Structures are given as structure tokens and as C-alpha cells.
Amino acid sequence: MGRYDFRPLRVHQTASQLLSAERIKKVPPWHEVVGSIPPAQTLVRSQPLQHQERPRRPKVRKPSKLFQPQRVSYEEDSLRREFFGDHPWELARPRVVLENDGRDAQRKDWSLASQPDRPVDGESVVQRQMFLLHGNPAKGQFPDPKMTPAKAYDQARKEFYEMRLQQDIERRIAKEEAMATGAYFGMTALQVGMQLEDKIFDDWKGWATNQSIKLEQSRAAMYTGIDNSSAVLPEDGAETQGGLDELSSSIPAQGQEALGGTPVTV
């Protein structure tokens, strides 16, 4: 058969021969259609139209990504990249991506930053900036000739901050009204984070204290020649307290002479 299989191209010819030899009693429904519109004879994929020239160096192997499609980019992509690069936490907010036909944003009046039936998000800033740069000629709204992308971004961002501030004030007032009527709210995200941080700090403090005690004991053992790091007793343990009570009776009080023992002569 070789490298290529040509049998699919000869389906109509084979079916015609079988019909003439009466090997097939009924004409297939696709027989006339394939006869009038035969399949393509070429088996080599043609190179698509290249819209951009790529410099090629001489004596270089033919690129493997020859049939890679052209990159599709829009002006809004750079605006979104700039906004979400400056405000990465906006990507953490939940969004509703359901749209009717993908052109819902085009039916809004972006002469105003806020839309009644659309939540405020990063896309609002992008569409507002596009309106400031290009306007809406279909409705007779033309942009300012002196408007630049930087000025449009600053104006749209300022309006976005004002709407976010208004939303925060509304939420705070709603919470105060609910608490005034007996509502109870749990800890905030900041309080939960501080509580977890305090717990980790206390655990680290206990570990650091034990490490300091072991370090001091190892330093003391260097002078006595005895390694007593394994004989560490807890400070408030029962064995430690019993040993201190037993030794306290044999230790003379201040101002008394020690009794017993071997005399030392100088």
C-alpha cells in the first residue's frame, strides 16, 4: 500500500464496479452525491496565508511550526493586562461569566462607569477606558481629541475607586443596622488571620525556649565534661518539684555554718 492509503479516494469507483457486476443490489444513498462532488485529490496540507513576515536565516532547518495559526489580539487585551497587573486581587473576586451572545458589554452605555444591571469589576474599567478613547460614533458620542490612554486609564480607575468606596460604605452601614436589630456576625477574615498568626507565634515561642535551655545546658556540659542534655526535666514537673523539696532541707540557710563534711586545710 505504501505510505498513503488511497482506498478512500476510490470508494465511488469501487461501488460503481460492484453495481455493474450486480454484487450490490441497491444503489447506496451517497453514490450520486459522491459522483457529482468527488473528494479532494490532494493529500498534502497547503500552507495557510501568512499575515506577517518572519525573517529566516539561511542554512537553517525548516521550522516545525509552519502551520501555526496567526496570533489573535485585541486592544482590550492590553488594557486588561495593565489593570489586573496593578490590581491582582480583583481576579479573586467571584464573577458571573454567563452572557447571552458575548456582546453584552457592547449594549451598555459606557458614558457612565456604573451600570444598573452589571456588577462593578475590572471589565467595567476596561470598557470605560475604551469609551473614553474611541467613544460611540453610532450614538453620536465622540472622544476627546486630547485624550490619551494614560489619561483614560487614570479617569476610569478613579471612577472605579469611588464606586468601590461607595460599596464599602453601604456594606458597613448595612452591618451596623443589622447589629442594631440583634444580628450577630462572626469573626472577620482579618481577625481569623490574626488568631492563626498568634497561635503560630506561641508555638514558635515554646520551641525557641526549649532550644535555648538545651543550648545553655550543652554549654554548661562543656566545662564539666558530662553531657546531661538527655537528662533534662521539665521545670514544672512532679519529679523536678520533688527533687527541689528534698534538697532544700539539706541546704543551710543564709547566716548558718555548714555541718558535717570533710574539713579542708589550706
GROMACS .gro file of N, CA, C and O in nm, residues 76-77 79-81 83-84 87-99 102 104-105 110 117-127 160 164:
model
  148
   76GLU      N    1  -0.842   4.550   2.381
   76GLU     CA    2  -0.883   4.532   2.521
   76GLU      C    3  -0.788   4.441   2.598
   76GLU      O    4  -0.780   4.451   2.722
   77ASP      N    5  -0.717   4.354   2.529
   77ASP     CA    6  -0.628   4.262   2.598
   77ASP      C    7  -0.517   4.337   2.671
   77ASP      O    8  -0.484   4.305   2.786
   79LEU      N    9  -0.532   4.646   2.774
   79LEU     CA   10  -0.591   4.722   2.884
   79LEU      C   11  -0.620   4.632   3.003
   79LEU      O   12  -0.598   4.671   3.119
   80ARG      N   13  -0.670   4.511   2.977
   80ARG     CA   14  -0.694   4.417   3.087
   80ARG      C   15  -0.562   4.377   3.154
   80ARG      O   16  -0.556   4.365   3.277
   81ARG      N   17  -0.459   4.355   3.074
   81ARG     CA   18  -0.330   4.317   3.131
   81ARG      C   19  -0.275   4.427   3.221
   81ARG      O   20  -0.218   4.400   3.327
   83PHE      N   21  -0.457   4.667   3.384
   83PHE     CA   22  -0.539   4.686   3.504
   83PHE      C   23  -0.518   4.573   3.605
   83PHE      O   24  -0.494   4.598   3.724
   84PHE      N   25  -0.525   4.449   3.558
   84PHE     CA   26  -0.512   4.337   3.652
   84PHE      C   27  -0.368   4.319   3.697
   84PHE      O   28  -0.344   4.255   3.799
   87HIS      N   29  -0.391   4.558   3.985
   87HIS     CA   30  -0.490   4.517   4.085
   87HIS      C   31  -0.508   4.365   4.077
   87HIS      O   32  -0.611   4.315   4.028
   88PRO      N   33  -0.410   4.287   4.121
   88PRO     CA   34  -0.421   4.141   4.108
   88PRO      C   35  -0.532   4.080   4.192
   88PRO      O   36  -0.587   3.975   4.156
   89TRP      N   37  -0.568   4.144   4.304
   89TRP     CA   38  -0.671   4.086   4.391
   89TRP      C   39  -0.810   4.099   4.332
   89TRP      O   40  -0.905   4.038   4.383
   90GLU      N   41  -0.825   4.177   4.225
   90GLU     CA   42  -0.955   4.183   4.159
   90GLU      C   43  -0.989   4.049   4.091
   90GLU      O   44  -1.105   4.018   4.070
   91LEU      N   45  -0.886   3.972   4.059
   91LEU     CA   46  -0.911   3.841   3.999
   91LEU      C   47  -0.966   3.742   4.101
   91LEU      O   48  -1.021   3.639   4.061
   92ALA      N   49  -0.949   3.770   4.232
   92ALA     CA   50  -1.001   3.680   4.334
   92ALA      C   51  -1.149   3.702   4.362
   92ALA      O   52  -1.211   3.619   4.430
   93ARG      N   53  -1.207   3.808   4.312
   93ARG     CA   54  -1.349   3.833   4.334
   93ARG      C   55  -1.432   3.740   4.244
   93ARG      O   56  -1.398   3.718   4.128
   94PRO      N   57  -1.541   3.685   4.296
   94PRO     CA   58  -1.626   3.598   4.212
   94PRO      C   59  -1.692   3.677   4.101
   94PRO      O   60  -1.733   3.792   4.119
   95ARG      N   61  -1.701   3.615   3.985
   95ARG     CA   62  -1.760   3.680   3.869
   95ARG      C   63  -1.862   3.588   3.804
   95ARG      O   64  -1.849   3.465   3.809
   96VAL      N   65  -1.959   3.648   3.739
   96VAL     CA   66  -2.057   3.575   3.659
   96VAL      C   67  -2.017   3.592   3.513
   96VAL      O   68  -2.024   3.702   3.457
   97VAL      N   69  -1.973   3.485   3.451
   97VAL     CA   70  -1.925   3.490   3.313
   97VAL      C   71  -2.032   3.451   3.213
   97VAL      O   72  -2.005   3.442   3.093
   98LEU      N   73  -2.154   3.428   3.259
   98LEU     CA   74  -2.262   3.389   3.169
   98LEU      C   75  -2.311   3.510   3.090
   98LEU      O   76  -2.344   3.614   3.147
   99GLU      N   77  -2.313   3.499   2.959
   99GLU     CA   78  -2.361   3.605   2.871
   99GLU      C   79  -2.455   3.545   2.768
   99GLU      O   80  -2.454   3.424   2.742
  102GLY      N   81  -2.224   3.706   2.401
  102GLY     CA   82  -2.087   3.755   2.403
  102GLY      C   83  -2.074   3.903   2.374
  102GLY      O   84  -1.962   3.955   2.373
  104ASP      N   85  -2.273   4.147   2.538
  104ASP     CA   86  -2.350   4.221   2.638
  104ASP      C   87  -2.284   4.353   2.674
  104ASP      O   88  -2.351   4.453   2.699
  105ALA      N   89  -2.150   4.355   2.677
  105ALA     CA   90  -2.080   4.479   2.713
  105ALA      C   91  -2.098   4.587   2.608
  105ALA      O   92  -2.093   4.707   2.639
  110TRP      N   93  -2.152   5.314   2.817
  110TRP     CA   94  -2.029   5.332   2.893
  110TRP      C   95  -1.989   5.478   2.905
  110TRP      O   96  -1.875   5.507   2.942
  117ASP      N   97  -2.747   4.702   3.580
  117ASP     CA   98  -2.762   4.557   3.581
  117ASP      C   99  -2.629   4.485   3.564
  117ASP      O  100  -2.626   4.370   3.520
  118ARG      N  101  -2.520   4.551   3.600
  118ARG     CA  102  -2.389   4.489   3.585
  118ARG      C  103  -2.303   4.521   3.706
  118ARG      O  104  -2.291   4.638   3.744
  119PRO      N  105  -2.243   4.421   3.770
  119PRO     CA  106  -2.158   4.449   3.886
  119PRO      C  107  -2.030   4.521   3.845
  119PRO      O  108  -1.982   4.508   3.732
  120VAL      N  109  -1.976   4.595   3.937
  120VAL     CA  110  -1.853   4.669   3.912
  120VAL      C  111  -1.734   4.575   3.925
  120VAL      O  112  -1.717   4.509   4.028
  121ASP      N  113  -1.653   4.566   3.821
  121ASP     CA  114  -1.536   4.480   3.824
  121ASP      C  115  -1.429   4.540   3.731
  121ASP      O  116  -1.443   4.653   3.682
  122GLY      N  117  -1.327   4.465   3.705
  122GLY     CA  118  -1.220   4.514   3.619
  122GLY      C  119  -1.264   4.536   3.475
  122GLY      O  120  -1.213   4.625   3.406
  123GLU      N  121  -1.361   4.457   3.429
  123GLU     CA  122  -1.411   4.476   3.293
  123GLU      C  123  -1.480   4.610   3.277
  123GLU      O  124  -1.481   4.668   3.168
  124SER      N  125  -1.539   4.662   3.384
  124SER     CA  126  -1.601   4.794   3.378
  124SER      C  127  -1.496   4.901   3.350
  124SER      O  128  -1.520   4.995   3.273
  125VAL      N  129  -1.379   4.885   3.411
  125VAL     CA  130  -1.272   4.982   3.387
  125VAL      C  131  -1.223   4.974   3.243
  125VAL      O  132  -1.199   5.076   3.177
  126VAL      N  133  -1.213   4.852   3.191
  126VAL     CA  134  -1.165   4.834   3.054
  126VAL      C  135  -1.263   4.895   2.954
  126VAL      O  136  -1.223   4.969   2.862
  127GLN      N  137  -1.391   4.866   2.970
  127GLN     CA  138  -1.491   4.919   2.877
  127GLN      C  139  -1.504   5.071   2.889
  127GLN      O  140  -1.525   5.141   2.789
  160PHE      N  141  -1.361   5.399   3.927
  160PHE     CA  142  -1.371   5.264   3.985
  160PHE      C  143  -1.347   5.269   4.136
  160PHE      O  144  -1.417   5.203   4.214
  164ARG      N  145  -1.609   5.158   4.438
  164ARG     CA  146  -1.571   5.061   4.540
  164ARG      C  147  -1.587   5.121   4.681
  164ARG      O  148  -1.634   5.053   4.774
   0.00000   0.00000   0.00000
